[in-house]
Amino acid sequence: MKRTAHMWLARTAGIAATAVLITGGTAGASFAAGTDRAPAAVVAYDPPVNSTANFAVVATTHPDTVGCNGYNVTGTGTATGKPTTGGTWTQTEVVCTATIPGKYDIKGTATITESDGDQLTLTYQLTAPLTADTLVYPTGTFQITGGTGNFAFATGSGKMNARVNLLDHDHVTSKMVGDIFFTG
């Protein structure tokens, strides 16, 4: 009798364990397949740097007529968008035509100064095909190198493009889209 009782308890325990595993497995599968939850929202990427500058430029002949064969360019105007609240755009750049065959090679620095005096500084490298067209569309990248005030510890990077009319130096536009990080 003892042996029968022991076998009966063992079978009952095995059946109970199997029932728990089946129920638990089914409950988990049922929950995973549940459709009572709202679908995840789709969020469009809104880059932290999304800025446009409109400015005028003054170009003078670069002194290296062999290695660069280009221009020193300064510009001033306005900047709108993020991450700044808008402000003054100032830039200096060197535009060479001899460093990359068939292209303008543009390297510059820019500063956006907000109305409260905070400044965001950056460097950029752009290229554009050398053509007979009077409209030039440089593209490339920018690097945020810091600044003052709220931008003292800023870093970041992104893409930059511009629109330049070689016959109208008063209406140049550049656009920056990318990321900014505050490391301080």
PDB file of C-alpha atoms in Angstrom:
ATOM      1  CA  MET A   1       0.000   0.000   0.000  1.00  0.00           C
ATOM      2  CA  LYS A   2       2.845   2.347   0.857  1.00  0.00           C
ATOM      3  CA  ARG A   3       4.340   1.755  -2.529  1.00  0.00           C
ATOM      4  CA  THR A   4       1.002   2.444  -4.300  1.00  0.00           C
ATOM      5  CA  ALA A   5       0.551   5.668  -2.348  1.00  0.00           C
ATOM      6  CA  HIS A   6       4.066   6.782  -3.206  1.00  0.00           C
ATOM      7  CA  MET A   7       3.510   6.082  -6.925  1.00  0.00           C
ATOM      8  CA  TRP A   8       0.179   7.896  -6.792  1.00  0.00           C
ATOM      9  CA  LEU A   9       1.810  10.986  -5.195  1.00  0.00           C
ATOM     10  CA  ALA A  10       4.577  10.931  -7.787  1.00  0.00           C
ATOM     11  CA  ARG A  11       2.087  10.772 -10.649  1.00  0.00           C
ATOM     12  CA  THR A  12      -0.026  13.540  -9.135  1.00  0.00           C
ATOM     13  CA  ALA A  13       3.044  15.748  -8.692  1.00  0.00           C
ATOM     14  CA  GLY A  14       4.075  15.078 -12.304  1.00  0.00           C
ATOM     15  CA  ILE A  15       0.594  15.926 -13.595  1.00  0.00           C
ATOM     16  CA  ALA A  16       0.468  19.100 -11.476  1.00  0.00           C
ATOM     17  CA  ALA A  17       3.899  20.209 -12.709  1.00  0.00           C
ATOM     18  CA  THR A  18       2.888  19.574 -16.313  1.00  0.00           C
ATOM     19  CA  ALA A  19      -0.322  21.555 -15.832  1.00  0.00           C
ATOM     20  CA  VAL A  20       1.608  24.505 -14.377  1.00  0.00           C
ATOM     21  CA  LEU A  21       4.081  24.486 -17.276  1.00  0.00           C
ATOM     22  CA  ILE A  22       1.337  24.295 -19.884  1.00  0.00           C
ATOM     23  CA  THR A  23      -0.749  27.006 -18.222  1.00  0.00           C
ATOM     24  CA  GLY A  24       2.261  29.246 -17.664  1.00  0.00           C
ATOM     25  CA  GLY A  25       3.459  28.754 -21.243  1.00  0.00           C
ATOM     26  CA  THR A  26      -0.009  29.474 -22.622  1.00  0.00           C
ATOM     27  CA  ALA A  27      -0.493  32.517 -20.415  1.00  0.00           C
ATOM     28  CA  GLY A  28       2.798  33.956 -21.575  1.00  0.00           C
ATOM     29  CA  ALA A  29       2.005  33.294 -25.222  1.00  0.00           C
ATOM     30  CA  SER A  30      -1.478  34.753 -24.825  1.00  0.00           C
ATOM     31  CA  PHE A  31      -0.102  37.895 -23.221  1.00  0.00           C
ATOM     32  CA  ALA A  32       2.562  38.300 -25.876  1.00  0.00           C
ATOM     33  CA  ALA A  33      -0.022  38.020 -28.624  1.00  0.00           C
ATOM     34  CA  GLY A  34      -2.398  40.448 -26.932  1.00  0.00           C
ATOM     35  CA  THR A  35      -3.725  43.246 -29.119  1.00  0.00           C
ATOM     36  CA  ASP A  36      -5.239  45.387 -26.395  1.00  0.00           C
ATOM     37  CA  ARG A  37      -2.200  47.689 -26.314  1.00  0.00           C
ATOM     38  CA  ALA A  38      -1.919  50.833 -28.421  1.00  0.00           C
ATOM     39  CA  PRO A  39       0.673  50.710 -31.217  1.00  0.00           C
ATOM     40  CA  ALA A  40       3.964  52.502 -30.609  1.00  0.00           C
ATOM     41  CA  ALA A  41       3.934  56.099 -31.782  1.00  0.00           C
ATOM     42  CA  VAL A  42       6.076  56.980 -34.773  1.00  0.00           C
ATOM     43  CA  VAL A  43       8.160  60.060 -34.059  1.00  0.00           C
ATOM     44  CA  ALA A  44       9.894  61.998 -36.831  1.00  0.00           C
ATOM     45  CA  TYR A  45      13.549  62.883 -36.243  1.00  0.00           C
ATOM     46  CA  ASP A  46      13.870  66.513 -35.235  1.00  0.00           C
ATOM     47  CA  PRO A  47      17.592  67.299 -35.302  1.00  0.00           C
ATOM     48  CA  PRO A  48      18.931  69.456 -32.466  1.00  0.00           C
ATOM     49  CA  VAL A  49      20.852  71.532 -35.031  1.00  0.00           C
ATOM     50  CA  ASN A  50      18.634  72.874 -37.796  1.00  0.00           C
ATOM     51  CA  SER A  51      19.856  76.345 -38.652  1.00  0.00           C
ATOM     52  CA  THR A  52      19.814  78.648 -41.672  1.00  0.00           C
ATOM     53  CA  ALA A  53      22.123  81.611 -42.194  1.00  0.00           C
ATOM     54  CA  ASN A  54      21.536  84.420 -44.687  1.00  0.00           C
ATOM     55  CA  PHE A  55      24.509  86.701 -45.177  1.00  0.00           C
ATOM     56  CA  ALA A  56      26.602  88.897 -47.438  1.00  0.00           C
ATOM     57  CA  VAL A  57      30.224  88.123 -48.298  1.00  0.00           C
ATOM     58  CA  VAL A  58      33.338  89.997 -49.345  1.00  0.00           C
ATOM     59  CA  ALA A  59      35.939  88.048 -51.304  1.00  0.00           C
ATOM     60  CA  THR A  60      39.566  89.054 -51.823  1.00  0.00           C
ATOM     61  CA  THR A  61      42.259  87.214 -53.766  1.00  0.00           C
ATOM     62  CA  HIS A  62      44.135  84.642 -51.687  1.00  0.00           C
ATOM     63  CA  PRO A  63      47.877  85.444 -51.588  1.00  0.00           C
ATOM     64  CA  ASP A  64      48.873  81.902 -52.641  1.00  0.00           C
ATOM     65  CA  THR A  65      48.087  81.996 -56.358  1.00  0.00           C
ATOM     66  CA  VAL A  66      49.693  78.598 -57.011  1.00  0.00           C
ATOM     67  CA  GLY A  67      48.841  76.284 -54.069  1.00  0.00           C
ATOM     68  CA  CYS A  68      45.366  77.714 -53.476  1.00  0.00           C
ATOM     69  CA  ASN A  69      44.484  79.951 -56.430  1.00  0.00           C
ATOM     70  CA  GLY A  70      41.363  81.174 -54.674  1.00  0.00           C
ATOM     71  CA  TYR A  71      39.864  83.673 -52.273  1.00  0.00           C
ATOM     72  CA  ASN A  72      39.716  84.796 -48.677  1.00  0.00           C
ATOM     73  CA  VAL A  73      36.030  85.309 -47.857  1.00  0.00           C
ATOM     74  CA  THR A  74      34.393  87.066 -44.913  1.00  0.00           C
ATOM     75  CA  GLY A  75      30.672  87.194 -44.304  1.00  0.00           C
ATOM     76  CA  THR A  76      28.110  88.665 -41.923  1.00  0.00           C
ATOM     77  CA  GLY A  77      24.373  88.289 -41.637  1.00  0.00           C
ATOM     78  CA  THR A  78      21.691  86.543 -39.595  1.00  0.00           C
ATOM     79  CA  ALA A  79      21.095  82.988 -38.392  1.00  0.00           C
ATOM     80  CA  THR A  80      17.778  81.418 -37.428  1.00  0.00           C
ATOM     81  CA  GLY A  81      16.760  78.005 -36.149  1.00  0.00           C
ATOM     82  CA  LYS A  82      18.117  75.613 -33.547  1.00  0.00           C
ATOM     83  CA  PRO A  83      20.034  75.344 -31.279  1.00  0.00           C
ATOM     84  CA  THR A  84      20.413  79.105 -31.024  1.00  0.00           C
ATOM     85  CA  THR A  85      17.545  81.526 -30.606  1.00  0.00           C
ATOM     86  CA  GLY A  86      18.763  83.330 -33.706  1.00  0.00           C
ATOM     87  CA  GLY A  87      21.344  85.999 -33.953  1.00  0.00           C
ATOM     88  CA  THR A  88      24.294  87.257 -35.931  1.00  0.00           C
ATOM     89  CA  TRP A  89      26.262  85.021 -38.302  1.00  0.00           C
ATOM     90  CA  THR A  90      29.953  85.851 -38.922  1.00  0.00           C
ATOM     91  CA  GLN A  91      32.369  83.753 -40.947  1.00  0.00           C
ATOM     92  CA  THR A  92      35.822  83.627 -42.455  1.00  0.00           C
ATOM     93  CA  GLU A  93      36.820  81.065 -45.050  1.00  0.00           C
ATOM     94  CA  VAL A  94      39.412  80.168 -47.624  1.00  0.00           C
ATOM     95  CA  VAL A  95      38.132  79.036 -51.019  1.00  0.00           C
ATOM     96  CA  CYS A  96      40.760  77.276 -53.127  1.00  0.00           C
ATOM     97  CA  THR A  97      40.492  76.048 -56.704  1.00  0.00           C
ATOM     98  CA  ALA A  98      43.899  74.331 -56.939  1.00  0.00           C
ATOM     99  CA  THR A  99      43.737  71.884 -54.004  1.00  0.00           C
ATOM    100  CA  ILE A 100      41.045  69.504 -55.389  1.00  0.00           C
ATOM    101  CA  PRO A 101      41.024  69.187 -59.197  1.00  0.00           C
ATOM    102  CA  GLY A 102      37.764  70.450 -60.700  1.00  0.00           C
ATOM    103  CA  LYS A 103      36.293  71.623 -57.382  1.00  0.00           C
ATOM    104  CA  TYR A 104      36.059  74.540 -55.041  1.00  0.00           C
ATOM    105  CA  ASP A 105      37.669  73.495 -51.733  1.00  0.00           C
ATOM    106  CA  ILE A 106      36.132  75.582 -48.940  1.00  0.00           C
ATOM    107  CA  LYS A 107      37.364  75.594 -45.333  1.00  0.00           C
ATOM    108  CA  GLY A 108      35.981  78.045 -42.832  1.00  0.00           C
ATOM    109  CA  THR A 109      34.949  79.042 -39.343  1.00  0.00           C
ATOM    110  CA  ALA A 110      31.691  80.623 -38.261  1.00  0.00           C
ATOM    111  CA  THR A 111      30.190  82.075 -35.105  1.00  0.00           C
ATOM    112  CA  ILE A 112      26.534  82.553 -34.271  1.00  0.00           C
ATOM    113  CA  THR A 113      26.086  85.225 -31.606  1.00  0.00           C
ATOM    114  CA  GLU A 114      22.748  85.352 -29.789  1.00  0.00           C
ATOM    115  CA  SER A 115      21.215  88.601 -28.561  1.00  0.00           C
ATOM    116  CA  ASP A 116      22.360  87.841 -24.973  1.00  0.00           C
ATOM    117  CA  GLY A 117      25.985  87.446 -26.155  1.00  0.00           C
ATOM    118  CA  ASP A 118      26.189  83.636 -26.034  1.00  0.00           C
ATOM    119  CA  GLN A 119      28.206  82.338 -28.984  1.00  0.00           C
ATOM    120  CA  LEU A 120      28.260  79.014 -30.844  1.00  0.00           C
ATOM    121  CA  THR A 121      31.439  78.414 -32.864  1.00  0.00           C
ATOM    122  CA  LEU A 122      32.004  75.918 -35.633  1.00  0.00           C
ATOM    123  CA  THR A 123      34.305  74.905 -38.451  1.00  0.00           C
ATOM    124  CA  TYR A 124      33.230  73.583 -41.836  1.00  0.00           C
ATOM    125  CA  GLN A 125      34.583  71.921 -44.963  1.00  0.00           C
ATOM    126  CA  LEU A 126      32.618  72.135 -48.206  1.00  0.00           C
ATOM    127  CA  THR A 127      33.214  71.351 -51.857  1.00  0.00           C
ATOM    128  CA  ALA A 128      31.439  72.278 -55.084  1.00  0.00           C
ATOM    129  CA  PRO A 129      32.143  71.595 -58.750  1.00  0.00           C
ATOM    130  CA  LEU A 130      34.058  74.261 -60.683  1.00  0.00           C
ATOM    131  CA  THR A 131      31.688  75.192 -63.505  1.00  0.00           C
ATOM    132  CA  ALA A 132      30.888  78.166 -65.691  1.00  0.00           C
ATOM    133  CA  ASP A 133      27.547  78.531 -63.858  1.00  0.00           C
ATOM    134  CA  THR A 134      27.064  81.575 -61.675  1.00  0.00           C
ATOM    135  CA  LEU A 135      25.158  79.555 -59.041  1.00  0.00           C
ATOM    136  CA  VAL A 136      27.308  77.317 -56.839  1.00  0.00           C
ATOM    137  CA  TYR A 137      25.934  74.785 -54.333  1.00  0.00           C
ATOM    138  CA  PRO A 138      28.698  73.752 -51.886  1.00  0.00           C
ATOM    139  CA  THR A 139      28.043  70.721 -49.664  1.00  0.00           C
ATOM    140  CA  GLY A 140      29.984  69.136 -46.829  1.00  0.00           C
ATOM    141  CA  THR A 141      30.179  68.890 -43.062  1.00  0.00           C
ATOM    142  CA  PHE A 142      30.464  71.109 -40.001  1.00  0.00           C
ATOM    143  CA  GLN A 143      31.954  70.549 -36.541  1.00  0.00           C
ATOM    144  CA  ILE A 144      30.781  72.439 -33.442  1.00  0.00           C
ATOM    145  CA  THR A 145      33.896  73.501 -31.545  1.00  0.00           C
ATOM    146  CA  GLY A 146      32.347  75.190 -28.506  1.00  0.00           C
ATOM    147  CA  GLY A 147      31.428  78.725 -27.727  1.00  0.00           C
ATOM    148  CA  THR A 148      30.574  80.937 -24.770  1.00  0.00           C
ATOM    149  CA  GLY A 149      27.727  81.095 -22.259  1.00  0.00           C
ATOM    150  CA  ASN A 150      25.228  78.276 -22.848  1.00  0.00           C
ATOM    151  CA  PHE A 151      27.483  76.898 -25.595  1.00  0.00           C
ATOM    152  CA  ALA A 152      30.775  76.864 -23.628  1.00  0.00           C
ATOM    153  CA  PHE A 153      30.976  73.044 -23.620  1.00  0.00           C
ATOM    154  CA  ALA A 154      29.141  72.328 -26.863  1.00  0.00           C
ATOM    155  CA  THR A 155      30.354  69.763 -29.391  1.00  0.00           C
ATOM    156  CA  GLY A 156      28.661  68.180 -32.360  1.00  0.00           C
ATOM    157  CA  SER A 157      28.610  67.793 -36.100  1.00  0.00           C
ATOM    158  CA  GLY A 158      26.407  67.450 -39.128  1.00  0.00           C
ATOM    159  CA  LYS A 159      25.861  68.239 -42.766  1.00  0.00           C
ATOM    160  CA  MET A 160      26.058  71.703 -44.284  1.00  0.00           C
ATOM    161  CA  ASN A 161      25.122  73.061 -47.678  1.00  0.00           C
ATOM    162  CA  ALA A 162      25.047  76.517 -49.191  1.00  0.00           C
ATOM    163  CA  ARG A 163      23.739  78.486 -52.127  1.00  0.00           C
ATOM    164  CA  VAL A 164      26.093  81.073 -53.602  1.00  0.00           C
ATOM    165  CA  ASN A 165      25.421  83.356 -56.544  1.00  0.00           C
ATOM    166  CA  LEU A 166      28.839  84.438 -57.802  1.00  0.00           C
ATOM    167  CA  LEU A 167      27.288  87.624 -59.235  1.00  0.00           C
ATOM    168  CA  ASP A 168      25.368  88.554 -56.049  1.00  0.00           C
ATOM    169  CA  HIS A 169      27.549  88.537 -52.939  1.00  0.00           C
ATOM    170  CA  ASP A 170      24.786  90.100 -50.808  1.00  0.00           C
ATOM    171  CA  HIS A 171      22.513  87.029 -50.703  1.00  0.00           C
ATOM    172  CA  VAL A 172      24.333  83.862 -49.652  1.00  0.00           C
ATOM    173  CA  THR A 173      22.478  81.126 -47.750  1.00  0.00           C
ATOM    174  CA  SER A 174      23.790  78.188 -45.768  1.00  0.00           C
ATOM    175  CA  LYS A 175      21.891  75.413 -44.005  1.00  0.00           C
ATOM    176  CA  MET A 176      23.155  73.135 -41.204  1.00  0.00           C
ATOM    177  CA  VAL A 177      21.471  69.971 -39.934  1.00  0.00           C
ATOM    178  CA  GLY A 178      23.051  67.760 -37.281  1.00  0.00           C
ATOM    179  CA  ASP A 179      23.599  67.052 -33.600  1.00  0.00           C
ATOM    180  CA  ILE A 180      24.847  69.036 -30.633  1.00  0.00           C
ATOM    181  CA  PHE A 181      26.055  67.690 -27.285  1.00  0.00           C
ATOM    182  CA  PHE A 182      26.829  69.530 -24.055  1.00  0.00           C
ATOM    183  CA  THR A 183      29.783  67.934 -22.292  1.00  0.00           C
ATOM    184  CA  GLY A 184      30.247  70.332 -19.369  1.00  0.00           C
TER     185      GLY A 184
END
